[in-house]
Short mmCIF file of N, CA and C in Angstrom, two decimals:
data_model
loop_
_atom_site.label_atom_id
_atom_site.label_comp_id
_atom_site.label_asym_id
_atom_site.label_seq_id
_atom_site.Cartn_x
_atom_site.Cartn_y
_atom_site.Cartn_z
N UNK U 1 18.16 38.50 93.98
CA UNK U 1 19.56 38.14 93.80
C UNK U 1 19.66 36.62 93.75
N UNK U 2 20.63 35.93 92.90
CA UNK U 2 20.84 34.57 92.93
C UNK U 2 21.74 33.91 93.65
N UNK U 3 21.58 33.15 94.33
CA UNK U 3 22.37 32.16 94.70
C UNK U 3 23.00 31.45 94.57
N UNK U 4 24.63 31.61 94.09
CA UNK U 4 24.90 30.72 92.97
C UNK U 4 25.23 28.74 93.90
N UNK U 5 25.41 28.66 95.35
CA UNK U 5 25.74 27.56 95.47
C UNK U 5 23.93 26.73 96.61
N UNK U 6 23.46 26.30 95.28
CA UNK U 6 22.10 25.85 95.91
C UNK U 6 22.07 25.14 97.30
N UNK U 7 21.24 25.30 98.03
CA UNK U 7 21.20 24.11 99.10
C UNK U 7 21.45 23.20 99.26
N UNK U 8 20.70 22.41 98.56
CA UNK U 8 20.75 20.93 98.53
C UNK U 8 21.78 20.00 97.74
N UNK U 9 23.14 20.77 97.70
CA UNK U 9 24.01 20.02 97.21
C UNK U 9 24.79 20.29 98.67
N UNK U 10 24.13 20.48 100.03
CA UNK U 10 24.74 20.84 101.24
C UNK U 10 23.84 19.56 101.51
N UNK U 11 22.37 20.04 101.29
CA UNK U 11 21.92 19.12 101.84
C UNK U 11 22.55 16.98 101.99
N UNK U 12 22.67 17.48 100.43
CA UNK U 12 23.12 15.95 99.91
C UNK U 12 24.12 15.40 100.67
N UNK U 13 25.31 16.59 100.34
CA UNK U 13 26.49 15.68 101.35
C UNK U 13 26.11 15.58 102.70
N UNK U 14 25.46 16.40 103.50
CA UNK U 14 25.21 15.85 104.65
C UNK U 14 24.88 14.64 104.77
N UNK U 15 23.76 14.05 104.17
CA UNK U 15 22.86 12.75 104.17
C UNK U 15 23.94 12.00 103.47
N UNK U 16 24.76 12.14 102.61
CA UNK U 16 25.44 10.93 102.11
C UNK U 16 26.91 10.99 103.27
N UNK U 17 27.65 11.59 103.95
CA UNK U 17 28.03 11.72 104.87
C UNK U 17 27.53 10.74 106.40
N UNK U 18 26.15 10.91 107.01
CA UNK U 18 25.41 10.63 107.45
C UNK U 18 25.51 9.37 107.46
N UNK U 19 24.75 8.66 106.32
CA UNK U 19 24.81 7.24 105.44
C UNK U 19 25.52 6.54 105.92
N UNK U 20 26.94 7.00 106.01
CA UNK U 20 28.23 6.32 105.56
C UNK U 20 29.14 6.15 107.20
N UNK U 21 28.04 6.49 108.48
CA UNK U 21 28.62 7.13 109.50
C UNK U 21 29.39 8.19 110.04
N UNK U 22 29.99 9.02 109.00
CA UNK U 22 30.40 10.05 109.14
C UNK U 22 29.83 11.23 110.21
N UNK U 23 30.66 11.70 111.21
CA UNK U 23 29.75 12.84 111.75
C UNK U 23 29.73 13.86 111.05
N UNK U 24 28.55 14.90 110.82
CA UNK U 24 28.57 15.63 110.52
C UNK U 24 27.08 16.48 111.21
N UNK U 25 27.42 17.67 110.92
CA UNK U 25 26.60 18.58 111.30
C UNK U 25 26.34 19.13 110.28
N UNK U 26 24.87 19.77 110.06
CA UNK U 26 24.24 20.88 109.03
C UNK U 26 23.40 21.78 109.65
N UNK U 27 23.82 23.06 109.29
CA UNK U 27 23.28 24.30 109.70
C UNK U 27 22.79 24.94 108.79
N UNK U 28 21.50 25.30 109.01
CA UNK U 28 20.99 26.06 107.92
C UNK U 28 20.46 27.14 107.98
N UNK U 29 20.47 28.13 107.74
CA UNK U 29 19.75 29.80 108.22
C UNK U 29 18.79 29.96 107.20
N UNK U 30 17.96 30.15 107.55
CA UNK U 30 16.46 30.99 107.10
C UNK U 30 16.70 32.08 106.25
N UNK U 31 17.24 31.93 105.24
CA UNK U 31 17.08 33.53 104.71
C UNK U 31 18.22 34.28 104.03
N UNK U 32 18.90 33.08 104.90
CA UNK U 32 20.22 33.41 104.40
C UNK U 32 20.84 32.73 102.72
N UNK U 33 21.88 33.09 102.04
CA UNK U 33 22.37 32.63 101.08
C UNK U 33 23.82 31.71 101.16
N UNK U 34 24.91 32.07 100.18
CA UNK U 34 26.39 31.51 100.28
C UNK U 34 26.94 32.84 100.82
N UNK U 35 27.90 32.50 101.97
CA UNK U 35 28.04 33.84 102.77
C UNK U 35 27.59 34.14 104.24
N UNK U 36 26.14 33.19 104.16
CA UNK U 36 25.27 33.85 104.97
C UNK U 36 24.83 35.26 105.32
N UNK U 37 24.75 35.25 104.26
CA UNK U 37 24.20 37.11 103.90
C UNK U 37 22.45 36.73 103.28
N UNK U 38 21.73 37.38 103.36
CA UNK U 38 20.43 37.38 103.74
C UNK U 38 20.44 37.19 101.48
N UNK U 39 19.87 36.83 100.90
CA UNK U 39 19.90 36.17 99.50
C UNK U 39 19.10 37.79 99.13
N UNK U 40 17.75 37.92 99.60
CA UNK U 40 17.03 38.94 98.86
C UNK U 40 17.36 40.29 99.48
N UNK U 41 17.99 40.55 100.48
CA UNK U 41 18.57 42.04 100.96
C UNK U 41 17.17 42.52 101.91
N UNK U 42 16.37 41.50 101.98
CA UNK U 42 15.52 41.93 103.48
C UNK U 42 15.77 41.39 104.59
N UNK U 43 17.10 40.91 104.88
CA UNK U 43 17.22 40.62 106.39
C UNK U 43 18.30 41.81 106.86
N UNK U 44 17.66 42.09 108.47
CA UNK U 44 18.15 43.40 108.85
C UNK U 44 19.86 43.05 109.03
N UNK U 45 20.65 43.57 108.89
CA UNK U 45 22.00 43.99 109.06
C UNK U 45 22.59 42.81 110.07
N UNK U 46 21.76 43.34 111.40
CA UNK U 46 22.30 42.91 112.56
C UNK U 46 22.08 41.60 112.50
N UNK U 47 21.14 40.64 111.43
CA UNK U 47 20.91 39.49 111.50
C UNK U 47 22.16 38.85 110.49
N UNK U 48 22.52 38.99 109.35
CA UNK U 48 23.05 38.81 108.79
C UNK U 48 24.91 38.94 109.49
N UNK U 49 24.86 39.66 110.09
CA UNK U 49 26.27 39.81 110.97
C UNK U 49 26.22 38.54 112.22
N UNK U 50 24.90 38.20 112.47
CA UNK U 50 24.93 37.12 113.99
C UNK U 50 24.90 35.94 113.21
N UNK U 51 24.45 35.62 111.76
CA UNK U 51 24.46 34.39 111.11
C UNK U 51 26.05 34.24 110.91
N UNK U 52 26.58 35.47 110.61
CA UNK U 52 28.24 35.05 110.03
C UNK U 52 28.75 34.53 111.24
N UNK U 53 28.56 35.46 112.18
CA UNK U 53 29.32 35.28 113.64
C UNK U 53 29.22 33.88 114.15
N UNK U 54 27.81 33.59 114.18
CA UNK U 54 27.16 32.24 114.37
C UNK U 54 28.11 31.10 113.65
N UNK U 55 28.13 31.59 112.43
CA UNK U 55 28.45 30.38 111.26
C UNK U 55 30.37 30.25 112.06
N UNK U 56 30.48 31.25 111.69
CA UNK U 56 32.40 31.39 111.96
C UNK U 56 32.76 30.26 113.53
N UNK U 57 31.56 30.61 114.33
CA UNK U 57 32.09 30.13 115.43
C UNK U 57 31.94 28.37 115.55
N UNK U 58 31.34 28.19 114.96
CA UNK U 58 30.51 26.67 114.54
C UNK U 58 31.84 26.47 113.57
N UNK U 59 32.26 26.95 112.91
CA UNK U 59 33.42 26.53 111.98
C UNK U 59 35.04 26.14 112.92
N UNK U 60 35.25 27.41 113.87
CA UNK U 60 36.15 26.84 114.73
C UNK U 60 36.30 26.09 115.97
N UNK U 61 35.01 25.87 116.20
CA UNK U 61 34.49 24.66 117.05
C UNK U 61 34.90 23.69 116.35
N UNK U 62 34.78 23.05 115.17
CA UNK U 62 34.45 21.88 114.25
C UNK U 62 36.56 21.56 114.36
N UNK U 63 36.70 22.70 113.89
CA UNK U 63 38.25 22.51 113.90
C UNK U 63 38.94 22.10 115.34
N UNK U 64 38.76 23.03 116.30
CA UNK U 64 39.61 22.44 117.50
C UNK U 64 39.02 21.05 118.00
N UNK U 65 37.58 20.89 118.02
CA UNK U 65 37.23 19.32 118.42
C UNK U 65 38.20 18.50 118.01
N UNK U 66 38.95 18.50 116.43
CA UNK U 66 39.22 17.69 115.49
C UNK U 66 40.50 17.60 115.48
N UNK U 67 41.48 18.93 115.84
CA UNK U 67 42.98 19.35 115.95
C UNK U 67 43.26 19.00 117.18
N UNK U 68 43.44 18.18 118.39
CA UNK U 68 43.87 18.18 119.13
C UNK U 68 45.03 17.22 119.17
#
C-alpha cells in the first residue's frame, strides 16, 4: 500500500522549525504510515490502535501546554 504523505517532508519541517528555534517535537512510529495505521497491513491491530492512541494523546498535550 502507498503512502501518500512521505516522511521526510515531516522530517524537513521539523529541522527547519528546529533551525529557526522553534519548539517542536517529532514522533515517528516504525511501521506505521499517514494515520498511523501500519502502511503494509502487518502490524497487529492492537499496535496500530496504541500508535493512534499514542499519537492523539501527544496531540492534546501539545494543545493544552499552548492554550492556557
Amino acid at each position: 500500500e502507498y503512502d501518500f504523505l512521505p516522511v521526510v517532508q515531516n522530517e524537513n519541517l521539523f529541522t527547519a522549525l528546529s533551525e529557526r528555534g522553534i519548539e517542536a517535537r517529532f514522533l515517528k512510529f516504525i511501521g506505521a504510515g499517514h494515520g498511523l495505521v501500519g502502511v503494509t497491513g502487518d502490524l497487529p491491530e492492537d499496535v496500530n490502535e496504541r500508535f493512534e492512541l499514542y499519537g492523539a494523546q501527544e496531540q492534546i498535550k501539545w494543545f493544552r501546554d499552548r492554550l492556557k
